Short mmCIF file of C-alpha atoms and ligand atoms in Angstrom, two decimals:
data_model
loop_
_atom_site.label_atom_id
_atom_site.label_comp_id
_atom_site.label_asym_id
_atom_site.label_seq_id
_atom_site.Cartn_x
_atom_site.Cartn_y
_atom_site.Cartn_z
CA MET A 1 12.70 -23.16 -23.48
CA GLY A 2 11.66 -26.22 -25.56
CA ALA A 3 11.03 -29.39 -23.56
CA ASN A 4 11.83 -27.51 -20.36
CA ALA A 5 8.59 -25.56 -20.61
CA THR A 6 6.53 -28.64 -19.83
CA LYS A 7 8.22 -29.17 -16.46
CA ASP A 8 5.80 -28.77 -13.57
CA ALA A 9 6.27 -25.97 -11.03
CA ARG A 10 7.23 -28.36 -8.28
CA THR A 11 9.99 -29.99 -10.32
CA ALA A 12 11.29 -26.56 -11.34
CA ALA A 13 11.39 -25.41 -7.69
CA THR A 14 12.98 -28.67 -6.52
CA GLU A 15 15.78 -28.21 -9.07
CA ILE A 16 16.47 -24.74 -7.68
CA VAL A 17 16.63 -26.11 -4.12
CA HIS A 18 18.98 -28.81 -5.40
CA THR A 19 21.31 -26.25 -7.00
CA LEU A 20 21.39 -24.18 -3.80
CA GLN A 21 22.04 -27.19 -1.57
CA ALA A 22 24.68 -28.61 -3.92
CA ASN A 23 26.49 -25.29 -3.56
CA GLY A 24 26.57 -25.54 0.21
CA HIS A 25 23.44 -23.58 1.13
CA THR A 26 20.39 -24.32 3.18
CA ALA A 27 17.29 -24.06 1.00
CA TYR A 28 13.68 -25.03 1.57
CA PHE A 29 10.19 -24.66 0.17
CA ALA A 30 8.51 -22.10 2.43
CA GLY A 31 5.11 -20.85 3.53
CA GLY A 32 1.89 -21.42 1.58
CA CYS A 33 3.18 -24.20 -0.65
CA VAL A 34 4.22 -26.33 2.33
CA ARG A 35 0.87 -25.74 4.00
CA ASP A 36 -1.07 -26.61 0.82
CA GLN A 37 0.98 -29.71 0.16
CA LEU A 38 0.35 -31.04 3.70
CA LEU A 39 -3.36 -30.36 3.25
CA GLY A 40 -3.33 -32.34 0.02
CA HIS A 41 -4.07 -29.24 -2.10
CA SER A 42 -1.91 -28.49 -5.06
CA PRO A 43 0.05 -25.27 -4.39
CA LYS A 44 -0.45 -22.29 -6.73
CA ASP A 45 3.27 -21.54 -6.68
CA TYR A 46 6.38 -22.57 -4.82
CA ASP A 47 8.36 -20.06 -2.76
CA ILE A 48 11.90 -20.89 -1.71
CA ALA A 49 13.71 -19.62 1.38
CA THR A 50 17.49 -19.93 1.67
CA ASP A 51 20.54 -18.67 3.53
CA ALA A 52 22.12 -17.70 0.19
CA ARG A 53 22.31 -13.89 -0.20
CA PRO A 54 20.90 -12.18 -3.30
CA ASP A 55 24.36 -11.71 -4.87
CA ARG A 56 25.07 -15.38 -4.47
CA ILE A 57 21.69 -16.28 -5.99
CA LYS A 58 22.58 -14.13 -9.00
CA GLN A 59 25.86 -16.02 -9.41
CA LEU A 60 24.12 -19.39 -9.28
CA PHE A 61 21.17 -18.60 -11.55
CA ARG A 62 21.63 -16.89 -14.86
CA HIS A 63 18.05 -15.63 -15.02
CA ALA A 64 17.78 -14.28 -11.46
CA HIS A 65 16.62 -10.72 -10.95
CA GLY A 66 15.56 -8.83 -7.87
CA VAL A 67 12.18 -7.34 -7.00
CA GLY A 68 12.89 -4.04 -5.26
CA ALA A 69 9.73 -3.68 -3.22
CA HIS A 70 10.32 -7.00 -1.51
CA PHE A 71 13.78 -6.24 -0.10
CA GLY A 72 16.01 -8.40 -2.22
CA VAL A 73 13.62 -11.20 -3.06
CA MET A 74 14.93 -12.81 -6.24
CA LEU A 75 12.89 -14.24 -9.07
CA VAL A 76 14.41 -17.20 -10.88
CA LYS A 77 13.12 -18.54 -14.18
CA ASN A 78 13.35 -22.25 -14.71
CA GLY A 79 11.41 -24.53 -17.03
CA GLY A 80 8.82 -21.89 -17.88
CA HIS A 81 8.15 -21.09 -14.21
CA VAL A 82 9.14 -18.07 -12.16
CA THR A 83 10.02 -19.04 -8.61
CA GLU A 84 10.58 -16.58 -5.74
CA ILE A 85 13.74 -17.09 -3.72
CA ALA A 86 13.93 -15.08 -0.50
CA THR A 87 16.97 -14.96 1.76
CA PHE A 88 16.12 -15.85 5.39
CA ARG A 89 15.37 -12.56 7.11
CA ARG A 90 14.11 -10.86 10.23
CA ASP A 91 11.96 -7.78 9.86
CA GLY A 92 12.95 -4.35 11.22
CA ASP A 93 10.41 -1.96 12.74
CA TYR A 94 7.06 -1.38 11.09
CA ALA A 95 6.25 2.32 10.91
CA ASP A 96 3.53 2.33 8.24
CA GLY A 97 1.35 -0.52 9.51
CA ARG A 98 2.03 -2.58 6.44
CA ARG A 99 5.71 -3.21 5.60
CA PRO A 100 8.91 -3.34 7.65
CA ASP A 101 11.15 -0.27 7.34
CA SER A 102 14.08 -2.60 6.74
CA ILE A 103 15.06 -6.26 6.92
CA THR A 104 18.19 -8.01 8.13
CA PHE A 105 19.39 -11.36 6.82
CA ALA A 106 19.00 -13.94 9.55
CA ALA A 107 18.70 -17.63 10.37
CA ALA A 108 15.91 -19.94 9.17
CA GLU A 109 14.22 -19.96 12.56
CA GLU A 110 13.92 -16.17 12.64
CA ASP A 111 12.55 -16.24 9.12
CA ALA A 112 9.81 -18.60 10.30
CA GLN A 113 9.08 -16.33 13.26
CA ARG A 114 8.44 -13.24 11.11
CA ARG A 115 5.71 -14.99 9.11
CA ASP A 116 2.06 -14.33 9.95
CA PHE A 117 0.37 -17.59 10.97
CA THR A 118 1.82 -20.85 12.28
CA VAL A 119 0.43 -22.84 9.34
CA ASN A 120 2.22 -20.37 7.02
CA GLY A 121 5.53 -20.70 8.90
CA LEU A 122 6.59 -24.18 7.78
CA PHE A 123 9.61 -25.14 5.67
CA TYR A 124 10.02 -28.28 3.64
CA ASP A 125 13.18 -29.81 2.26
CA PRO A 126 12.07 -31.49 -0.98
CA LEU A 127 15.30 -33.49 -1.33
CA ALA A 128 15.30 -34.93 2.19
CA ASP A 129 11.46 -35.00 2.19
CA GLU A 130 11.49 -33.37 5.61
CA ILE A 131 9.31 -30.73 7.31
CA ILE A 132 11.14 -28.07 9.32
CA ASP A 133 8.76 -26.62 11.88
CA HIS A 134 9.99 -23.80 14.14
CA VAL A 135 6.51 -22.51 15.02
CA ASP A 136 4.41 -25.60 15.87
CA GLY A 137 2.62 -25.10 12.58
CA ARG A 138 2.16 -28.78 11.92
CA ALA A 139 0.07 -29.35 15.03
CA ASP A 140 -2.18 -26.41 14.12
CA LEU A 141 -2.50 -27.68 10.57
CA GLU A 142 -3.66 -31.05 11.89
CA LYS A 143 -6.13 -29.38 14.26
CA ARG A 144 -7.20 -26.99 11.48
CA ILE A 145 -6.46 -23.91 13.55
CA LEU A 146 -5.28 -20.52 12.36
CA ARG A 147 -2.99 -19.01 15.00
CA ALA A 148 -0.79 -15.92 14.80
CA ILE A 149 2.89 -16.64 15.37
CA SER A 150 4.04 -15.23 18.73
CA THR A 151 1.93 -12.36 20.22
CA PRO A 152 -1.17 -11.78 18.05
CA SER A 153 -1.77 -8.12 18.96
CA GLN A 154 1.82 -7.26 18.09
CA ARG A 155 1.67 -9.09 14.77
CA PHE A 156 -1.51 -7.25 13.71
CA GLU A 157 -0.05 -3.97 14.94
CA GLU A 158 3.03 -4.44 12.70
CA ASP A 159 1.00 -5.20 9.57
CA HIS A 160 -2.73 -4.46 9.57
CA LEU A 161 -3.29 -6.37 6.33
CA ARG A 162 -2.83 -9.53 8.43
CA LEU A 163 -6.32 -8.78 9.85
CA MET A 164 -7.78 -9.52 6.42
CA ARG A 165 -5.39 -12.41 5.83
CA ALA A 166 -6.61 -14.04 9.07
CA VAL A 167 -10.19 -13.99 7.81
CA ARG A 168 -9.17 -15.09 4.33
CA PHE A 169 -7.15 -18.10 5.48
CA SER A 170 -9.89 -19.09 7.91
CA ALA A 171 -12.47 -18.91 5.11
CA VAL A 172 -10.41 -20.50 2.35
CA LEU A 173 -8.93 -23.28 4.48
CA GLY A 174 -12.03 -23.75 6.65
CA PHE A 175 -9.92 -23.32 9.80
CA GLU A 176 -11.06 -22.01 13.18
CA ILE A 177 -9.24 -18.91 14.35
CA GLU A 178 -7.53 -19.55 17.70
CA PRO A 179 -9.18 -17.42 20.46
CA ALA A 180 -6.27 -15.08 21.30
CA THR A 181 -5.70 -14.46 17.57
CA TRP A 182 -9.42 -13.83 17.06
CA ASN A 183 -9.62 -11.45 20.05
CA ALA A 184 -6.76 -9.44 18.57
CA VAL A 185 -8.49 -9.26 15.17
CA CYS A 186 -11.64 -7.93 16.85
CA ALA A 187 -9.79 -5.50 19.12
CA GLN A 188 -7.70 -4.08 16.26
CA SER A 189 -10.21 -4.15 13.41
CA ALA A 190 -10.28 -0.34 13.20
CA SER A 191 -6.61 -0.38 12.09
CA LEU A 192 -7.79 -1.69 8.74
CA ALA A 193 -8.62 1.91 7.83
CA ARG A 194 -4.86 2.51 7.47
CA ILE A 195 -4.42 -0.11 4.73
CA SER A 196 -4.75 0.88 1.09
CA ILE A 197 -8.22 0.13 -0.19
CA GLU A 198 -6.81 -1.88 -3.12
CA ARG A 199 -5.16 -4.38 -0.78
CA VAL A 200 -8.27 -4.64 1.38
CA ARG A 201 -10.41 -5.09 -1.72
CA ASP A 202 -8.20 -7.88 -3.09
CA GLU A 203 -8.46 -9.81 0.17
CA PHE A 204 -12.21 -9.14 0.30
CA SER A 205 -12.63 -10.50 -3.24
CA ARG A 206 -10.66 -13.63 -2.44
CA ILE A 207 -12.83 -14.23 0.64
CA MET A 208 -16.05 -13.76 -1.32
CA LEU A 209 -14.88 -15.97 -4.22
CA SER A 210 -13.95 -18.78 -1.86
CA PRO A 211 -16.43 -21.62 -1.20
CA GLY A 212 -15.88 -20.66 2.46
CA ARG A 213 -17.39 -17.21 1.83
CA LEU A 214 -20.11 -17.59 4.48
CA ARG A 215 -17.57 -18.18 7.22
CA GLY A 216 -15.55 -15.25 5.85
CA PHE A 217 -18.62 -13.01 5.81
CA ASP A 218 -19.49 -13.88 9.42
CA LEU A 219 -15.92 -13.25 10.55
CA LEU A 220 -15.81 -9.87 8.77
CA ILE A 221 -19.10 -8.87 10.41
CA ASP A 222 -18.34 -10.23 13.89
CA SER A 223 -14.83 -8.74 14.01
CA GLY A 224 -15.96 -5.29 12.90
CA LEU A 225 -13.73 -5.43 9.80
CA MET A 226 -16.80 -5.08 7.55
CA ASN A 227 -17.30 -1.59 8.96
CA HIS A 228 -14.12 -0.60 7.14
CA ILE A 229 -15.00 -2.40 3.89
CA VAL A 230 -18.76 -2.12 3.23
CA PRO A 231 -20.36 -0.56 6.34
CA GLU A 232 -23.64 -0.37 4.41
CA ILE A 233 -24.00 -4.14 4.92
CA ASP A 234 -24.05 -3.73 8.69
CA ALA A 235 -26.89 -1.22 8.24
CA LEU A 236 -29.08 -4.03 6.82
CA LYS A 237 -29.37 -5.45 10.34
CA GLY A 238 -32.79 -4.82 11.83
CA CYS A 239 -34.33 -3.63 8.53
CA ASP A 240 -37.57 -5.61 8.79
CA GLN A 241 -39.52 -6.89 5.77
CA PRO A 242 -43.06 -8.18 5.14
CA PRO A 243 -43.13 -11.62 6.79
CA ALA A 244 -45.37 -13.00 4.04
CA TYR A 245 -42.54 -12.66 1.50
CA HIS A 246 -39.64 -12.84 3.92
CA PRO A 247 -40.27 -15.45 6.61
CA GLU A 248 -36.48 -15.65 7.11
CA GLY A 249 -36.24 -12.25 8.78
CA ASP A 250 -34.61 -8.87 8.15
CA VAL A 251 -32.59 -7.77 5.13
CA PHE A 252 -29.30 -8.75 6.75
CA VAL A 253 -30.51 -12.28 7.52
CA HIS A 254 -31.87 -12.56 3.97
CA THR A 255 -28.61 -11.41 2.36
CA ARG A 256 -26.54 -13.75 4.50
CA LEU A 257 -28.84 -16.66 3.71
CA MET A 258 -28.47 -15.97 -0.02
CA LEU A 259 -24.70 -16.05 0.34
CA SER A 260 -24.99 -19.52 1.87
CA LEU A 261 -27.08 -20.75 -1.09
CA LEU A 262 -24.60 -19.84 -3.85
CA PRO A 263 -22.71 -22.60 -5.65
CA GLU A 264 -19.06 -23.07 -4.68
CA LYS A 265 -17.78 -21.37 -7.79
CA VAL A 266 -19.16 -17.90 -8.53
CA SER A 267 -18.15 -14.84 -10.51
CA LEU A 268 -17.18 -11.70 -8.62
CA PRO A 269 -20.15 -9.69 -9.99
CA LEU A 270 -22.54 -12.44 -8.87
CA VAL A 271 -21.34 -12.57 -5.28
CA LEU A 272 -21.09 -8.77 -5.08
CA SER A 273 -24.62 -8.41 -6.45
CA VAL A 274 -25.88 -10.81 -3.80
CA LEU A 275 -24.26 -8.67 -1.11
CA LEU A 276 -25.57 -5.43 -2.58
CA HIS A 277 -28.92 -6.29 -4.21
CA ASP A 278 -30.99 -4.97 -1.29
CA ILE A 279 -28.48 -2.40 -0.06
CA ALA A 280 -31.01 0.44 -0.54
CA LYS A 281 -33.79 -1.20 1.46
CA PRO A 282 -33.05 0.72 4.68
CA ALA A 283 -33.06 4.01 2.74
CA THR A 284 -36.28 3.31 0.82
CA ARG A 285 -38.32 1.66 3.57
CA THR A 286 -41.83 3.08 3.99
CA TRP A 287 -45.03 1.96 5.73
CA ASP A 288 -47.98 1.40 3.41
CA GLU A 289 -50.98 2.31 5.61
CA ALA A 290 -53.61 1.04 3.16
CA ASP A 291 -52.03 -2.41 2.77
CA GLN A 292 -50.62 -2.45 6.29
CA ARG A 293 -47.18 -3.52 5.09
CA VAL A 294 -43.63 -2.34 4.66
CA ARG A 295 -42.59 -1.27 1.15
CA PHE A 296 -39.24 -0.58 -0.47
CA ASN A 297 -40.28 1.32 -3.59
CA GLY A 298 -37.40 2.03 -5.95
CA HIS A 299 -34.89 0.03 -3.93
CA ALA A 300 -33.45 -1.65 -7.03
CA GLU A 301 -32.79 1.70 -8.74
CA LEU A 302 -31.33 3.40 -5.67
CA GLY A 303 -29.52 0.15 -4.87
CA ALA A 304 -27.81 0.27 -8.27
CA GLU A 305 -26.60 3.80 -7.53
CA MET A 306 -25.40 2.84 -4.06
CA ALA A 307 -23.69 -0.30 -5.38
CA GLU A 308 -21.88 1.78 -7.96
CA SER A 309 -20.57 4.26 -5.42
CA ILE A 310 -19.55 1.49 -2.98
CA LEU A 311 -17.66 -0.40 -5.68
CA ARG A 312 -16.00 2.81 -6.92
CA ARG A 313 -14.88 3.52 -3.38
CA LEU A 314 -13.33 0.02 -3.30
CA LYS A 315 -11.68 0.81 -6.67
CA TYR A 316 -13.07 -2.25 -8.47
CA PRO A 317 -12.42 -2.31 -12.24
CA ASN A 318 -15.16 -0.86 -14.44
CA ASP A 319 -16.30 -4.18 -15.92
CA ILE A 320 -16.85 -5.67 -12.44
CA ILE A 321 -18.75 -2.55 -11.37
CA GLU A 322 -20.93 -2.52 -14.49
CA ASP A 323 -21.94 -6.16 -14.26
CA THR A 324 -22.64 -5.98 -10.53
CA VAL A 325 -24.71 -2.81 -10.88
CA THR A 326 -26.67 -4.40 -13.76
CA GLY A 327 -27.52 -7.35 -11.52
CA VAL A 328 -28.69 -5.08 -8.70
CA ALA A 329 -30.68 -2.81 -11.04
CA ASN A 330 -32.50 -5.72 -12.72
CA HIS A 331 -33.20 -8.02 -9.81
CA MET A 332 -36.84 -6.95 -9.42
CA ARG A 333 -37.57 -7.36 -13.15
CA PHE A 334 -37.58 -11.11 -12.65
CA MET A 335 -41.00 -10.78 -11.00
CA ASN A 336 -42.41 -9.69 -14.40
CA VAL A 337 -40.84 -12.16 -16.79
CA GLN A 338 -44.02 -14.15 -17.30
CA ASN A 339 -45.82 -11.01 -18.53
CA MET A 340 -43.12 -9.81 -20.90
CA ARG A 341 -43.74 -9.74 -24.62
CA LEU A 342 -41.69 -12.37 -26.41
CA ALA A 343 -39.29 -9.83 -27.96
CA LYS A 344 -38.72 -8.14 -24.62
CA LEU A 345 -38.16 -11.47 -22.90
CA LYS A 346 -35.65 -12.61 -25.52
CA ARG A 347 -33.73 -9.33 -25.26
CA PHE A 348 -33.77 -9.64 -21.47
CA MET A 349 -32.41 -13.17 -21.66
CA ALA A 350 -29.81 -12.40 -24.33
CA ARG A 351 -27.81 -9.97 -22.18
CA ASP A 352 -24.41 -11.32 -21.18
CA THR A 353 -25.07 -10.84 -17.45
CA PHE A 354 -28.21 -12.98 -17.64
CA ALA A 355 -26.73 -16.25 -16.32
CA ASP A 356 -25.46 -14.49 -13.19
CA GLU A 357 -28.76 -12.62 -12.82
CA MET A 358 -30.66 -15.93 -12.98
CA GLU A 359 -28.49 -17.22 -10.17
CA LEU A 360 -29.02 -14.04 -8.15
CA HIS A 361 -32.77 -14.46 -8.66
CA ARG A 362 -32.64 -18.14 -7.65
CA VAL A 363 -30.91 -17.45 -4.33
CA ASP A 364 -33.12 -14.38 -3.78
CA CYS A 365 -36.19 -16.66 -3.93
CA LEU A 366 -34.69 -19.54 -1.99
CA GLY A 367 -33.41 -17.10 0.61
CA SER A 368 -36.97 -15.85 1.22
CA HIS A 369 -40.39 -17.21 0.14
CA GLY A 370 -38.88 -20.18 -1.69
CA LEU A 371 -41.07 -19.87 -4.80
CA LEU A 372 -39.20 -20.59 -8.02
CA ASP A 373 -42.02 -20.16 -10.56
CA ASN A 374 -40.33 -17.31 -12.44
CA TYR A 375 -37.00 -19.11 -12.32
CA LYS A 376 -38.54 -22.31 -13.67
CA PHE A 377 -40.40 -20.37 -16.35
CA LEU A 378 -37.10 -18.86 -17.52
CA GLN A 379 -35.43 -22.27 -17.54
CA GLU A 380 -38.25 -23.57 -19.75
CA GLN A 381 -37.84 -20.61 -22.07
CA GLN A 382 -34.09 -21.25 -22.24
CA ARG A 383 -34.83 -24.82 -23.31
CA ALA A 384 -37.47 -23.70 -25.80
CA PHE A 385 -35.15 -21.16 -27.40
CA ALA A 386 -32.03 -23.32 -27.22
CA ALA A 387 -32.03 -24.40 -30.88
CA GLU A 388 -31.45 -20.90 -32.25
CA PRO A 389 -29.65 -17.80 -31.08
CA LEU A 390 -31.93 -15.63 -28.90
CA ILE A 391 -31.03 -12.68 -31.08
CA PRO A 392 -30.73 -14.00 -34.66
CA PRO A 393 -28.80 -12.17 -37.39
CA PRO A 394 -30.80 -9.15 -38.64
CA LEU A 395 -33.03 -9.59 -41.69
CA VAL A 396 -32.19 -6.05 -42.91
CA THR A 397 -29.53 -3.53 -41.98
CA GLY A 398 -28.91 0.19 -42.23
CA ASN A 399 -27.38 -0.43 -45.67
CA ASP A 400 -30.72 -1.72 -46.92
CA LEU A 401 -32.40 1.46 -45.72
CA ILE A 402 -29.74 3.58 -47.47
CA ALA A 403 -30.25 1.54 -50.66
CA LEU A 404 -33.94 2.42 -50.38
CA GLY A 405 -32.95 6.09 -50.35
CA TRP A 406 -33.31 6.72 -46.58
CA LYS A 407 -31.20 9.45 -44.97
CA PRO A 408 -29.55 8.53 -41.64
CA SER A 409 -31.75 9.74 -38.76
CA PRO A 410 -33.07 8.47 -35.40
CA ARG A 411 -35.86 6.80 -37.40
CA PHE A 412 -33.23 4.46 -38.80
CA ALA A 413 -32.48 2.75 -35.50
CA GLU A 414 -36.14 2.81 -34.47
CA THR A 415 -37.15 1.07 -37.68
CA LEU A 416 -34.45 -1.57 -37.41
CA THR A 417 -35.47 -2.20 -33.79
CA GLU A 418 -39.11 -2.56 -34.82
CA ILE A 419 -38.18 -5.07 -37.49
CA GLN A 420 -36.09 -6.95 -34.96
CA THR A 421 -39.07 -6.97 -32.59
CA HIS A 422 -41.22 -8.56 -35.31
CA GLN A 423 -38.44 -11.00 -36.04
CA LEU A 424 -38.14 -12.01 -32.37
CA GLU A 425 -41.92 -12.40 -32.13
CA GLY A 426 -42.05 -14.43 -35.33
CA THR A 427 -44.33 -11.98 -37.16
CA ILE A 428 -41.66 -11.25 -39.78
CA THR A 429 -39.63 -14.29 -40.79
CA SER A 430 -37.71 -13.40 -43.97
CA ARG A 431 -35.76 -10.63 -45.59
CA ASP A 432 -38.45 -10.18 -48.26
CA GLU A 433 -41.13 -9.78 -45.59
CA ALA A 434 -38.94 -7.23 -43.83
CA LEU A 435 -38.40 -5.20 -47.02
CA ALA A 436 -42.13 -5.35 -47.77
CA TRP A 437 -42.88 -4.15 -44.23
CA ILE A 438 -40.55 -1.16 -44.74
CA ALA A 439 -42.11 -0.29 -48.10
CA GLN A 440 -45.58 -0.46 -46.55
CA ARG A 441 -44.50 1.72 -43.64
CA VAL A 442 -42.97 4.37 -45.94
CA ARG A 443 -46.20 4.51 -47.94
CA THR A 444 -48.39 4.90 -44.85
CA SER A 445 -46.19 7.42 -43.00
CA ASP A 446 -44.98 9.58 -45.93
CA GLY A 447 -48.26 9.53 -47.88
P1 ATP B 1 -1.70 -17.81 -1.07
O1 ATP B 1 -0.58 -17.68 -2.06
O2 ATP B 1 -2.63 -18.93 -1.29
O3 ATP B 1 -2.37 -16.51 -0.84
P2 ATP B 1 0.39 -17.95 0.82
O4 ATP B 1 0.49 -18.49 2.21
O5 ATP B 1 1.35 -18.48 -0.18
O6 ATP B 1 -1.08 -18.16 0.36
P3 ATP B 1 1.44 -15.37 0.17
O7 ATP B 1 0.82 -14.06 0.32
O8 ATP B 1 1.74 -15.89 -1.19
O9 ATP B 1 0.53 -16.40 0.97
O10 ATP B 1 2.78 -15.33 1.02
C1 ATP B 1 3.71 -16.42 1.11
C2 ATP B 1 4.17 -16.58 2.55
O11 ATP B 1 4.80 -15.37 2.98
C3 ATP B 1 3.07 -16.82 3.54
O12 ATP B 1 2.74 -18.20 3.64
C4 ATP B 1 3.67 -16.28 4.82
O13 ATP B 1 4.58 -17.20 5.37
C5 ATP B 1 4.47 -15.09 4.33
N1 ATP B 1 3.68 -13.83 4.34
C6 ATP B 1 3.00 -13.28 3.30
N2 ATP B 1 2.41 -12.13 3.65
C7 ATP B 1 2.71 -11.94 4.93
C8 ATP B 1 2.41 -10.92 5.88
N3 ATP B 1 1.64 -9.89 5.53
N4 ATP B 1 2.91 -11.03 7.11
C9 ATP B 1 3.70 -12.08 7.47
N5 ATP B 1 4.02 -13.07 6.64
C10 ATP B 1 3.53 -13.02 5.39
MG1 MG B 2 1.59 -17.80 -2.20
#
């Protein structure tokens, strides 16, 4: 590849269009990259649409190979980039609610018509610097409107994943959904049940990772799509809480408010833990007669179990599930941080999910009573401990115990943990002190 590898994706794609056009073909940039470019965003990748057939593309590009599942879409390598080249097509019937049974090669205009939304239906000729708009996409882009091409209900009936794509593009681009398109999303939301959970989950994740996640959340709730993703979230509506701690309202209002308080960029476990942290409140709600208040005893523990089964159902990878569940399980422990022993606090803070848990705690407070005393305390501790690792290298190890003639047993780990506790609390500060502590302990316990 050499110097070629440094070529940017746009240059690589433009060269491909040039080769196609120089050989007598029509060829354009198509879809998302045209939309993003007009919005002033830099496109993730460049897709090319052309009247050249796959066989012809193979003749023109040495490195072209087809991707079966996409009906003759060719991938071409150039300058370290892989660009998709699709022959203009019209879709056949849709029997499975997701993909056409067949495609037929067609003219550019028909290829624009088979795309999902007008703002995704634009072509651009990078050599002539010209937009080719068969679907009035440009006007919608300027008005920031997401509109299905042609008859919305038919387009969602063909491919139900477009229901999720409508919400995603609205959230990510910050576009309003045009009323007829929106009505069709609402009317057909139940069709989402026919789409594989992996595809739904991927769209859901992209919505929740987007800075526009609040709009996306509202659209998923209002359309009814959420009922086919995480129906448990809908069940938070009307679950009332003690007004003294939760002046904002019920658990649904609280969760939604937290979502709005997150920074633009979040990890998936953080945003999922926000959505799920109080998921067990409806199931654990009781009335405390003595204190005359609602309680949710054990909601963090049951919430962790519920979060795990929800995320398994959505087939999230294990590491995402683990980190999310950890955040849910621990979110009430933040109320106790100021009473923790130093060693316990340091261990709590040293866990690799801690930064996300701090953020969960921050929006939990700001989305309710607004008191950040525990959060601020933890920030101070972070500053105070910043000079050294929270968990320093051990003063003694299992090998030291073996050298002292110990036989491996559960006491081994217990002893090392105790020494670490002293080390974290500052009551043992050197290896010699640690060895002396062990010797002392052996004398007192073994006589
Ligand atoms: P992004 O890559 O940011 O998700 P995109 O618009 O490029 O956005 P892709 O999924 O990469 O979306 O698809 C590229 C183009 O293919 C789209 O812009 C659209 O024109 C068309 N397209 C993709 N999926 C569908 C679909 N399910 N139905 C109709 N057209 C689609
Ligand atoms: Mg794309």
